[in-house]
mmCIF file of C-alpha atoms and ligand atoms in Angstrom:
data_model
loop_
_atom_site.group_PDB
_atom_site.id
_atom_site.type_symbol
_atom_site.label_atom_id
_atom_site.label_comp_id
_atom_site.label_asym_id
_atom_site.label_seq_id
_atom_site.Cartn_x
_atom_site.Cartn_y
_atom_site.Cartn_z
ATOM 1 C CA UNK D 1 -101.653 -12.756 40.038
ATOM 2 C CA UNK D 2 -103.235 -13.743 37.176
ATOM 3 C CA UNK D 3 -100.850 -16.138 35.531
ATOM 4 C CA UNK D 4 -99.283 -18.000 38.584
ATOM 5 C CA UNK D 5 -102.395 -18.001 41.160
ATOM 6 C CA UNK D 6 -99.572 -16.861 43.731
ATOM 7 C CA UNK D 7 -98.984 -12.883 44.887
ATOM 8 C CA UNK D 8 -96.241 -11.661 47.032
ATOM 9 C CA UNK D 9 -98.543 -8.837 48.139
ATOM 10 C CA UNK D 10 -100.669 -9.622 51.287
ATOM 11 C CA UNK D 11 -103.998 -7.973 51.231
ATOM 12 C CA UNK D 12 -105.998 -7.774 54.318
ATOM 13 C CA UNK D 13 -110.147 -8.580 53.903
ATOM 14 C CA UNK D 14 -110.421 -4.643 52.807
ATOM 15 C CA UNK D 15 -108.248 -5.245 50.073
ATOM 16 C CA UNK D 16 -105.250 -3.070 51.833
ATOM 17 C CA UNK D 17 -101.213 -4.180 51.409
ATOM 18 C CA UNK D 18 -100.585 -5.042 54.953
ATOM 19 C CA UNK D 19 -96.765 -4.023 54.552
ATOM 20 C CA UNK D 20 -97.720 -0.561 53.580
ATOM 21 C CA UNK D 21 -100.005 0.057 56.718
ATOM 22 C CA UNK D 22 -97.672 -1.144 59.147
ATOM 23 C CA UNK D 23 -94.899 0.715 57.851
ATOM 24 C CA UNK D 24 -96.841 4.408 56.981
ATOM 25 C CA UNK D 25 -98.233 3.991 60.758
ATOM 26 C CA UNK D 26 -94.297 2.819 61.994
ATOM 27 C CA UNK D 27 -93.236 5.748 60.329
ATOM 28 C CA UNK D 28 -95.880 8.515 61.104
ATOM 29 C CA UNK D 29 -95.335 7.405 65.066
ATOM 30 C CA UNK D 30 -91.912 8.638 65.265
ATOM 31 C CA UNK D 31 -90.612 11.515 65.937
ATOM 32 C CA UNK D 32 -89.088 12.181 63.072
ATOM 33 C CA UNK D 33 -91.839 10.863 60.486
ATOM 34 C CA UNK D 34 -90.200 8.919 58.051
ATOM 35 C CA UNK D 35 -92.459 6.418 54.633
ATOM 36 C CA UNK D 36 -89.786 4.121 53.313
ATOM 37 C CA UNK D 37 -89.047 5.218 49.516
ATOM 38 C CA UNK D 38 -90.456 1.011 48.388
ATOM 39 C CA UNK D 39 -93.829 2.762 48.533
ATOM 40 C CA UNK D 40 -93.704 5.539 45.765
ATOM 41 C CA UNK D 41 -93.708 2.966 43.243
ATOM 42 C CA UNK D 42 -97.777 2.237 42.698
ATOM 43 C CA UNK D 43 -98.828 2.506 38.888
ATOM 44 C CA UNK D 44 -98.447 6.465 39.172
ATOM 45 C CA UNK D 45 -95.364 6.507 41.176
ATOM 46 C CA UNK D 46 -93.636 4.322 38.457
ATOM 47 C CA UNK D 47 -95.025 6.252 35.506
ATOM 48 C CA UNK D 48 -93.570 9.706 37.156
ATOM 49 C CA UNK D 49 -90.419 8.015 38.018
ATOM 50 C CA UNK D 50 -89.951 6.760 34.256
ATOM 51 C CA UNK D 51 -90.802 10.495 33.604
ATOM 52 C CA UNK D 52 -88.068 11.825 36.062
ATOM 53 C CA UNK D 53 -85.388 10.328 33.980
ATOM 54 C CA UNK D 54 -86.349 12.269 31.136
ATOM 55 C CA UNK D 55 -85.847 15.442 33.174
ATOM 56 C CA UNK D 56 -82.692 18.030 31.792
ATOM 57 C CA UNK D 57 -81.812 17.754 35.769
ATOM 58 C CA UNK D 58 -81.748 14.486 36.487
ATOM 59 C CA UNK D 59 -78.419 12.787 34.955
ATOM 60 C CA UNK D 60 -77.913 9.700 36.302
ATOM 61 C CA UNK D 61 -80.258 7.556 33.604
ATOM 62 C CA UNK D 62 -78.199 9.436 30.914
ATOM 63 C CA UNK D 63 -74.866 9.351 32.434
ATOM 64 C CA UNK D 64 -75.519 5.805 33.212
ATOM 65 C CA UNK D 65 -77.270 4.696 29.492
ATOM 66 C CA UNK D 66 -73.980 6.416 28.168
ATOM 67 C CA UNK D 67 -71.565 3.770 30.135
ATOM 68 C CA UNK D 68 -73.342 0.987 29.319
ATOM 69 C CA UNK D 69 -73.519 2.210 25.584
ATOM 70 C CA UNK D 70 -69.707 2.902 25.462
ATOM 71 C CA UNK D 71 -67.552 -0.122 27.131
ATOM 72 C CA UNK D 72 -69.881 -3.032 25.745
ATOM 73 C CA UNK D 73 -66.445 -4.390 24.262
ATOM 74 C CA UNK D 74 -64.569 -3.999 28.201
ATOM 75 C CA UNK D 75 -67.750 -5.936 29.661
ATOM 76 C CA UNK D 76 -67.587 -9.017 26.846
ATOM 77 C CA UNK D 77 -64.201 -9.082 27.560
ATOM 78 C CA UNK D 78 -64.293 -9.317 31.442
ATOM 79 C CA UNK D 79 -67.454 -11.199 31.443
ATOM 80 C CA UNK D 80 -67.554 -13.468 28.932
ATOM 81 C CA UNK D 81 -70.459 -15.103 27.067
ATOM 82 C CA UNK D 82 -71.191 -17.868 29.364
ATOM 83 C CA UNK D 83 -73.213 -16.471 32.275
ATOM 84 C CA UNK D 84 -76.309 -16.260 33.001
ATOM 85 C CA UNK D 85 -77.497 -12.794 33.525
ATOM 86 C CA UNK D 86 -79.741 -12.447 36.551
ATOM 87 C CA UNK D 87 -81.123 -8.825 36.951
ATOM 88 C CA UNK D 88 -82.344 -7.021 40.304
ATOM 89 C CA UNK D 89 -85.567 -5.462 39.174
ATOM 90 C CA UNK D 90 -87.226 -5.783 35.875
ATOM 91 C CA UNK D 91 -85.274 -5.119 32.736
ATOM 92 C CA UNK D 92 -85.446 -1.502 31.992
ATOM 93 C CA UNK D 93 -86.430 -0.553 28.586
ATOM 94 C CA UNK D 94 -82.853 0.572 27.799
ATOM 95 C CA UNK D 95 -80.465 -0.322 29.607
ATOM 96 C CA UNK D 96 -80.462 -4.144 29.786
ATOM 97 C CA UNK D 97 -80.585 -4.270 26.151
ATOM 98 C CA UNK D 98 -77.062 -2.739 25.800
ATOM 99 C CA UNK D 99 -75.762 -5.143 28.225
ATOM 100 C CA UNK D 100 -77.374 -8.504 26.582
ATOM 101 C CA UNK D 101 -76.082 -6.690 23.240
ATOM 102 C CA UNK D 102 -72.846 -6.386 24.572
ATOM 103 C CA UNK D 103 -72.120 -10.325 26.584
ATOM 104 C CA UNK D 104 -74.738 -12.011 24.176
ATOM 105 C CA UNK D 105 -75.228 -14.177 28.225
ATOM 106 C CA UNK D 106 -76.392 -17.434 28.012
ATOM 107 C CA UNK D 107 -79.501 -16.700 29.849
ATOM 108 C CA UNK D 108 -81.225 -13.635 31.005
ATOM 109 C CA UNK D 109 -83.191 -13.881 35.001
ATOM 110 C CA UNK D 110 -84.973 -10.742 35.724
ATOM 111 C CA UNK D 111 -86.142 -10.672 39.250
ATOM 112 C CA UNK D 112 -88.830 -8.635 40.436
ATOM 113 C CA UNK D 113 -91.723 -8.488 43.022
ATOM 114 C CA UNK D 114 -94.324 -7.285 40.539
ATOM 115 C CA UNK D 115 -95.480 -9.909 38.365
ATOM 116 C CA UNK D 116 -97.394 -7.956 36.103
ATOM 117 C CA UNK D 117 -94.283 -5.780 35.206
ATOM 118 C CA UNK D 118 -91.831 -8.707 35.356
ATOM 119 C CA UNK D 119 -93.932 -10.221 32.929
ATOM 120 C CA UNK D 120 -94.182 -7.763 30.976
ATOM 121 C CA UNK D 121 -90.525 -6.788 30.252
ATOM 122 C CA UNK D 122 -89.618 -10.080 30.390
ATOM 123 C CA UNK D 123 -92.082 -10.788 26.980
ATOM 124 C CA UNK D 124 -90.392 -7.622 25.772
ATOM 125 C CA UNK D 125 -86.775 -8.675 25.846
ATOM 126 C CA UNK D 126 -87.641 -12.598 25.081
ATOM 127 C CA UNK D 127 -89.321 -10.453 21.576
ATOM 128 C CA UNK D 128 -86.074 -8.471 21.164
ATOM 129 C CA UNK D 129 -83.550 -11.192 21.594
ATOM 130 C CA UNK D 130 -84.849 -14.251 20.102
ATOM 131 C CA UNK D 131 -82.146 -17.232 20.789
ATOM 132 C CA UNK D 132 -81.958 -16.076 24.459
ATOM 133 C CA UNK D 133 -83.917 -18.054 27.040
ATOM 134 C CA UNK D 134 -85.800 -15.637 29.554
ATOM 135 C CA UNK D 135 -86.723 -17.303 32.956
ATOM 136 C CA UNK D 136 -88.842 -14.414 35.065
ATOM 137 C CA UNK D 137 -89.096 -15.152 38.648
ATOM 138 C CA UNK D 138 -91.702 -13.430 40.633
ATOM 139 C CA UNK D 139 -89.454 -12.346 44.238
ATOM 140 C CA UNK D 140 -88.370 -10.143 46.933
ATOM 141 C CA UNK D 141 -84.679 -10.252 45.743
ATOM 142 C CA UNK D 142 -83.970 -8.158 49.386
ATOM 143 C CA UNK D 143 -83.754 -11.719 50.298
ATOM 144 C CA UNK D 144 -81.944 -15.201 49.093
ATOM 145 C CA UNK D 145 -83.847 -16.232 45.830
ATOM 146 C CA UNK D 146 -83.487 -19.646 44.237
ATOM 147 C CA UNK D 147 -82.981 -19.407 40.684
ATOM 148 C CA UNK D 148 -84.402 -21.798 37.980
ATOM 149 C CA UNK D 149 -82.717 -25.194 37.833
ATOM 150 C CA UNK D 150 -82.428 -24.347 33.826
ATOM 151 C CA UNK D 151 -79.519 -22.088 35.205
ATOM 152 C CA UNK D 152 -78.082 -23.995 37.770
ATOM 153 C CA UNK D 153 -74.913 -24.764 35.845
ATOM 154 C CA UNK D 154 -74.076 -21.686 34.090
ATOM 155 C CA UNK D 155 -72.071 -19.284 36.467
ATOM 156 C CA UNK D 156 -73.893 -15.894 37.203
ATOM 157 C CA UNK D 157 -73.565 -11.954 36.516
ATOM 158 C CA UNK D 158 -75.720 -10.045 38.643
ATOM 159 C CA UNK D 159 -77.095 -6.875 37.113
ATOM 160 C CA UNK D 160 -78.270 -4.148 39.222
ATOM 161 C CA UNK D 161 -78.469 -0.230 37.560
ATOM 162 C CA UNK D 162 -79.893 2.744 38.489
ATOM 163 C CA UNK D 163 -78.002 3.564 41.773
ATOM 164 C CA UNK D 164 -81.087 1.647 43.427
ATOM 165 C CA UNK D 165 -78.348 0.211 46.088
ATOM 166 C CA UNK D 166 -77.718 4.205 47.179
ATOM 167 C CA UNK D 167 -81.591 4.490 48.141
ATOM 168 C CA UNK D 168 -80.610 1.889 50.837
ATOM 169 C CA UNK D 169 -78.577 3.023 53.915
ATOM 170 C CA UNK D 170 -75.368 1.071 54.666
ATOM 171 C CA UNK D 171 -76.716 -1.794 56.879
ATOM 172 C CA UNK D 172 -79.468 -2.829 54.539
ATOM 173 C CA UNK D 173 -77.283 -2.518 51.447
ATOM 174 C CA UNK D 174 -74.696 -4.121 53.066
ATOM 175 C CA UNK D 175 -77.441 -7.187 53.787
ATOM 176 C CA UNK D 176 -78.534 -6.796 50.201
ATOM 177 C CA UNK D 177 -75.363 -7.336 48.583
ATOM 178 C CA UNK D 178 -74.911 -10.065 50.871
ATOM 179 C CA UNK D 179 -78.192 -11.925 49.721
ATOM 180 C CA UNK D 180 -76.885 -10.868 46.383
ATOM 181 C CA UNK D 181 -73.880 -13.226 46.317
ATOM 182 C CA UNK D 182 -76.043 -16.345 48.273
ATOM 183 C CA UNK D 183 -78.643 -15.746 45.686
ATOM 184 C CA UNK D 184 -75.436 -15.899 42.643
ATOM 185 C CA UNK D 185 -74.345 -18.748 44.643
ATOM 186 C CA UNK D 186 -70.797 -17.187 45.750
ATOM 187 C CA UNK D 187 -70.382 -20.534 47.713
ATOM 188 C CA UNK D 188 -70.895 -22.920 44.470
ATOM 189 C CA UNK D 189 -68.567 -23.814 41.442
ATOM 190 C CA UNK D 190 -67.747 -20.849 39.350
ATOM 191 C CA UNK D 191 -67.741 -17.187 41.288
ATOM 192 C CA UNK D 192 -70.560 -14.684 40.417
ATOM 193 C CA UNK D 193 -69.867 -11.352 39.192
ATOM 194 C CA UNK D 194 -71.978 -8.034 39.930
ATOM 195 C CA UNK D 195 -72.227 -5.186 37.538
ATOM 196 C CA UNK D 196 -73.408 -2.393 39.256
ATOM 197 C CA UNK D 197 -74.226 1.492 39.335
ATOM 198 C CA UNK D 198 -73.578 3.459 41.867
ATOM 199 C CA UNK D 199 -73.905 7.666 41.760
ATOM 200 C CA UNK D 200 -71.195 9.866 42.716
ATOM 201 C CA UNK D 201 -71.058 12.568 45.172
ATOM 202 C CA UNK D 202 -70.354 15.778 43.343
ATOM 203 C CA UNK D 203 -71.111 19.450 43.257
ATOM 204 C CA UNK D 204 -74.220 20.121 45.441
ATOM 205 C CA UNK D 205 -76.214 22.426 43.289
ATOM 206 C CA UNK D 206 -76.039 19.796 40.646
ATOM 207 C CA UNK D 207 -77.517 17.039 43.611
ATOM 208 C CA UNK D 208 -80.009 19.179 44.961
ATOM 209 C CA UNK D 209 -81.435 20.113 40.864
ATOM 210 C CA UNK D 210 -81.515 16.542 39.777
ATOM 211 C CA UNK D 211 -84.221 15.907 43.021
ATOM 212 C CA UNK D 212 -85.859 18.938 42.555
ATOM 213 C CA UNK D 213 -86.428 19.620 38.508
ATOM 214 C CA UNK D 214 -87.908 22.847 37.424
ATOM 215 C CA UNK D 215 -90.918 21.485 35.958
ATOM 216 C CA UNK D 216 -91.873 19.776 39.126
ATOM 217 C CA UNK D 217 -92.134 16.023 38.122
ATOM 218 C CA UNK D 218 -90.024 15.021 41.374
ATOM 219 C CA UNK D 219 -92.361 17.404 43.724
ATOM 220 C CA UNK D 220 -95.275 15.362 41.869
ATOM 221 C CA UNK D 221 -93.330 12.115 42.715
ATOM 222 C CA UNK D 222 -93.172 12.673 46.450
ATOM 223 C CA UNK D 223 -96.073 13.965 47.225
ATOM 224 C CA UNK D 224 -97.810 11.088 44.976
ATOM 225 C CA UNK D 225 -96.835 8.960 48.137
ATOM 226 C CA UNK D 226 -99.563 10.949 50.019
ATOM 227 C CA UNK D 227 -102.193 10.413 47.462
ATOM 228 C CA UNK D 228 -101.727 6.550 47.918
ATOM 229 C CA UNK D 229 -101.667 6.664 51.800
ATOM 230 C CA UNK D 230 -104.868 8.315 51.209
ATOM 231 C CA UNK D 231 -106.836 6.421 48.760
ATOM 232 C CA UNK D 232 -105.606 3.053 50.191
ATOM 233 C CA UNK D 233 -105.327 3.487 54.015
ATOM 234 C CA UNK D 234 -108.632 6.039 53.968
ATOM 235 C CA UNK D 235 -105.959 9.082 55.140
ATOM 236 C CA UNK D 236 -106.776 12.711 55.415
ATOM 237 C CA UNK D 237 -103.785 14.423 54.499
ATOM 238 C CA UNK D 238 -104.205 17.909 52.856
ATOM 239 C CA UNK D 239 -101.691 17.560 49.748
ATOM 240 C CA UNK D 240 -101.419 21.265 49.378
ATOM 241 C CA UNK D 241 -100.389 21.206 53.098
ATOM 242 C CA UNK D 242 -96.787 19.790 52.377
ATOM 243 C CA UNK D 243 -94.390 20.962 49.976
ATOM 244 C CA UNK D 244 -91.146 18.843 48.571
ATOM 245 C CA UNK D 245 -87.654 19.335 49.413
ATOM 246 C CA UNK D 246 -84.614 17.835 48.691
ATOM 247 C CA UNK D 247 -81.925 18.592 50.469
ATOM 248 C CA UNK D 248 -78.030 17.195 50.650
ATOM 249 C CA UNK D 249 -76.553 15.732 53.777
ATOM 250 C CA UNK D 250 -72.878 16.619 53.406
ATOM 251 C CA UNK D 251 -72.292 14.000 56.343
ATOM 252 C CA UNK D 252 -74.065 10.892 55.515
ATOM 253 C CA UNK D 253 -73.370 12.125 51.947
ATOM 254 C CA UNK D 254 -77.125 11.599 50.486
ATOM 255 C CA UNK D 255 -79.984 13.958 49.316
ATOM 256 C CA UNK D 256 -82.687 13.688 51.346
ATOM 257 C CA UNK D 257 -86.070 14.007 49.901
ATOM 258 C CA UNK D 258 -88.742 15.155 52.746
ATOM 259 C CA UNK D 259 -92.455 16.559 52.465
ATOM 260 C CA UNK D 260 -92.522 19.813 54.536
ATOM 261 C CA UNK D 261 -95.496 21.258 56.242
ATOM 262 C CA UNK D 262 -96.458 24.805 55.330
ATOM 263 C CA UNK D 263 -98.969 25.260 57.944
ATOM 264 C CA UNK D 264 -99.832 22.815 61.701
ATOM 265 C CA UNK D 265 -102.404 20.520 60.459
ATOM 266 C CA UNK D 266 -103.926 17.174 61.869
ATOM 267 C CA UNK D 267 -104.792 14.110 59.782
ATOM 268 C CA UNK D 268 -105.849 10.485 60.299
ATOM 269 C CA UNK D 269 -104.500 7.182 58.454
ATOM 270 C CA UNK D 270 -106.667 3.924 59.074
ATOM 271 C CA UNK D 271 -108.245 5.523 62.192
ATOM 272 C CA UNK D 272 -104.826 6.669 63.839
ATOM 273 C CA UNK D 273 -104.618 10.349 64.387
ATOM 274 C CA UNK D 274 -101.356 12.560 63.920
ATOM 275 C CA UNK D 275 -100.023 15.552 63.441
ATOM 276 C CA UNK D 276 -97.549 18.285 61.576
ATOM 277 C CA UNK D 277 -96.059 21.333 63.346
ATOM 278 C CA UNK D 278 -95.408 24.125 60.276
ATOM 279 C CA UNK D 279 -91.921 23.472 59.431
ATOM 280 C CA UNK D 280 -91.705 19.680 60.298
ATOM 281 C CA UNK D 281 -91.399 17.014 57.653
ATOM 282 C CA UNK D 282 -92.105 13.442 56.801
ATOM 283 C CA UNK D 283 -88.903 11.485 55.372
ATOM 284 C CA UNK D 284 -89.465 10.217 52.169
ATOM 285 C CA UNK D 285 -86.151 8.899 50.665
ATOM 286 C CA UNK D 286 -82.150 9.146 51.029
ATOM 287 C CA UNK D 287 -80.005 8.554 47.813
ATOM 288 C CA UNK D 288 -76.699 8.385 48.779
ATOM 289 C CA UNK D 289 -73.797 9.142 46.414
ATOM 290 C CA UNK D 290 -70.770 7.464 46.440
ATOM 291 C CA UNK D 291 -66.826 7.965 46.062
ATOM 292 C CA UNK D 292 -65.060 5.639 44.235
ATOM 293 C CA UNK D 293 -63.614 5.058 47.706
ATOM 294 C CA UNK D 294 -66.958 4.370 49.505
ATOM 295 C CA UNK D 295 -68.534 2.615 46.559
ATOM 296 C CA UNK D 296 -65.267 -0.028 47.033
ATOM 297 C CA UNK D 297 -65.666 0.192 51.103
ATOM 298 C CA UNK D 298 -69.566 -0.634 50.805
ATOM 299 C CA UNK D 299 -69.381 -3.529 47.774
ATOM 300 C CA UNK D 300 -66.024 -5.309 50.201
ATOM 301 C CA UNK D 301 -68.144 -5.082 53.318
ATOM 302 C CA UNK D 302 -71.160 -7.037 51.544
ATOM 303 C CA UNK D 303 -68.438 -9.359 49.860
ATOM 304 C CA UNK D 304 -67.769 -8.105 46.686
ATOM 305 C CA UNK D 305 -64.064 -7.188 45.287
ATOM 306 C CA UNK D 306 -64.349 -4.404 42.722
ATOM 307 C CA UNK D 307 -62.795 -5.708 39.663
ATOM 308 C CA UNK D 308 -63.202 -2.651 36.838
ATOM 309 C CA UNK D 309 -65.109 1.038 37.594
ATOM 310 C CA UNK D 310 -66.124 2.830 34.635
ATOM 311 C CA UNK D 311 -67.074 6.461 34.216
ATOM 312 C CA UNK D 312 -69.436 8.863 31.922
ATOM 313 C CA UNK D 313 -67.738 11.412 29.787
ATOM 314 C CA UNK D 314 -68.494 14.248 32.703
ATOM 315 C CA UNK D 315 -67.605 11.979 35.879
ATOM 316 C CA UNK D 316 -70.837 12.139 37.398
ATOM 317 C CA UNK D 317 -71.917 8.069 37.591
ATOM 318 C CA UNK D 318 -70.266 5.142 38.155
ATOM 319 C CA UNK D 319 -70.517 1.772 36.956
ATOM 320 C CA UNK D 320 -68.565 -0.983 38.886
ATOM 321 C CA UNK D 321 -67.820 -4.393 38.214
ATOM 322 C CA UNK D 322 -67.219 -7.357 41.139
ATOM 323 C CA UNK D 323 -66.540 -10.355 41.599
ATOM 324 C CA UNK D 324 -67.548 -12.221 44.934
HETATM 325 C C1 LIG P 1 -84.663 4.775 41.908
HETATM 326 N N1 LIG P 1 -83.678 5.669 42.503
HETATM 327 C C2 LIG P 1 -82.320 5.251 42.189
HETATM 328 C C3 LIG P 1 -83.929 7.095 42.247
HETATM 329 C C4 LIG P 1 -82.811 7.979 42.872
HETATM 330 O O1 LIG P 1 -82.226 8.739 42.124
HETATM 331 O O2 LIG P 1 -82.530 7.842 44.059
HETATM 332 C C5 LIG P 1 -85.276 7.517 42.769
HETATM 333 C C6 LIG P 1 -85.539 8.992 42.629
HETATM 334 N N2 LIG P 1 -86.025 9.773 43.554
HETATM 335 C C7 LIG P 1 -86.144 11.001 43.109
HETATM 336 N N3 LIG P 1 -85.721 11.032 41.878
HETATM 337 C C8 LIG P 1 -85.335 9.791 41.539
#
């Protein structure tokens, strides 16, 4: 990347993310064809998503916006002003604002693996609040990050919206929130907090409309996955071939978001050949929703003890704070 000289993405000679490739070809081999949801985020991808939470279907955004807009007061109180706030995933254009507004932190760490758009946000929020040093760093926060030495001292809040944890299943966001509290350092002086959002199992008519909007943006985010796979690993897949679903899984309590074949068709990525029976269907995402009883279950099992939960006006999102 421009500024730094240094990318986290590894290109191959062709120019192709070696990540994606491996996992589209994992994940067309099995049986059940699955493309982790990491990959619907290209320039397109995020401009749809930013469009889906504009949607009258999908609440969560709202729901959560209104939370953080309404118990400012609870978090300075809990939090303090002290902290360094170290967000997982660039600032959103909304929501971290209320929170800075609300702790005035000492220091505000957005992490991200896209440089361009941590960069970006980061110059944003540095404009918006002027007296609060901004330290970007450019990372994969699935893993331990080390933080700038500028905030070594200052004890940590970690800051992750959005219900991004419920697009993980349980063993991965069990090792995220794990990484989380190494990254917070949970074994140094002062312990880390975590203010988090988590979505909330409820009514499925309501699940199934927020992941499958009238006007279509979601069907246009999923099968935007299959216009990437085939301008950047040369695939053949017939777009009008596959239709979106979303569909809730009362037992793993999640809405699953697949692309379904409406006819058999064959189709190549990077040379490989595969296949679609009518009726079959590639995986594209889970987001699971959460009880306030599984929310607490899933934060203690990656080391986290719920402190506070707060709720929008019509129950449907939660936001949760811990403290490791
Ligand atoms: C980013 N993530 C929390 C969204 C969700 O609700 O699971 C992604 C999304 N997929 C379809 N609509 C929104």
């Amino acid at each position: 990347k421009a500024e730094t000289g240094i990318s986290l993405v590894d290109l191959d000679e062709d120019g192709v993310d070696r990540a994606f490739r491996a996992d589209v070809l994992k994940g067309l081999r099995q049986q059940q064809k699955a493309v982790p949801a990491r990959w619907f985020y290209d320039e397109e991808g995020s401009r749809l998503f930013e469009q889906i939470t504009r949607v009258a279907e999908y609440y969560p955004t709202r729901a959560e916006t209104e939370i953080l807009g309404a118990q400012g007061a609870q978090f300075a109180d809990l939090i303090g002003p002290e902290r360094a706030v170290v967000e997982f995933g660039s600032g959103s254009s909304v929501k971290t604002p209320l929170l800075l507004e609300a702790i005035a932190p000492a220091a505000y760490v957005p992490l991200d693996i896209s440089g361009d758009f941590l960069r970006q946000s980061a110059a944003a929020l540095a404009q918006k609040f002027p007296g609060l040093p901004v330290y970007p760093v450019e990372a994969d926060f699935m893993r331990r990050v080390s933080l700038p030495d500028e905030v070594s001292a200052l004890a940590k809040l970690g800051f992750f919206p959005g219900s991004t944890i419920g697009n993980m299943v349980p063993r991965t966001a069990v090792d995220l929130l794990r990484s989380m509290r190494a990254t917070l350092g949970a074994d140094e002086g002062e312990s880390p907090m975590l203010l988090i959002g988590m979505d909330l199992v409820k009514d499925r008519a309501v699940l199934e409309a927020a992941y499958d909007d009238a006007e279509g943006v979601t069907a246009a985010f999923n099968t935007n996955l299959v216009r990437r796979i085939n301008r950047e690993l040369d695939g053949t897949i017939d777009p009008a071939a596959l239709e979106h679903s979303a569909v809730w899984n009362d037992d793993l309590a999640r809405i699953e978001m697949h692309l379904r074949a409406t006819r058999d068709f064959s189709f190549e990525v990077s040379g490989e050949k595969f296949s679609l029976r009518k009726g079959e269907t590639i995986h594209t995402e889970n987001s699971h929703k959460f009880t306030r009883r599984s929310a607490y279950t899933l934060l203690l099992a990656g080391g986290w003890t719920p402190v506070r939960r707060w709720l929008d006006e019509e129950e449907r999102f939660s936001v949760i704070l811990a403290i490791a």
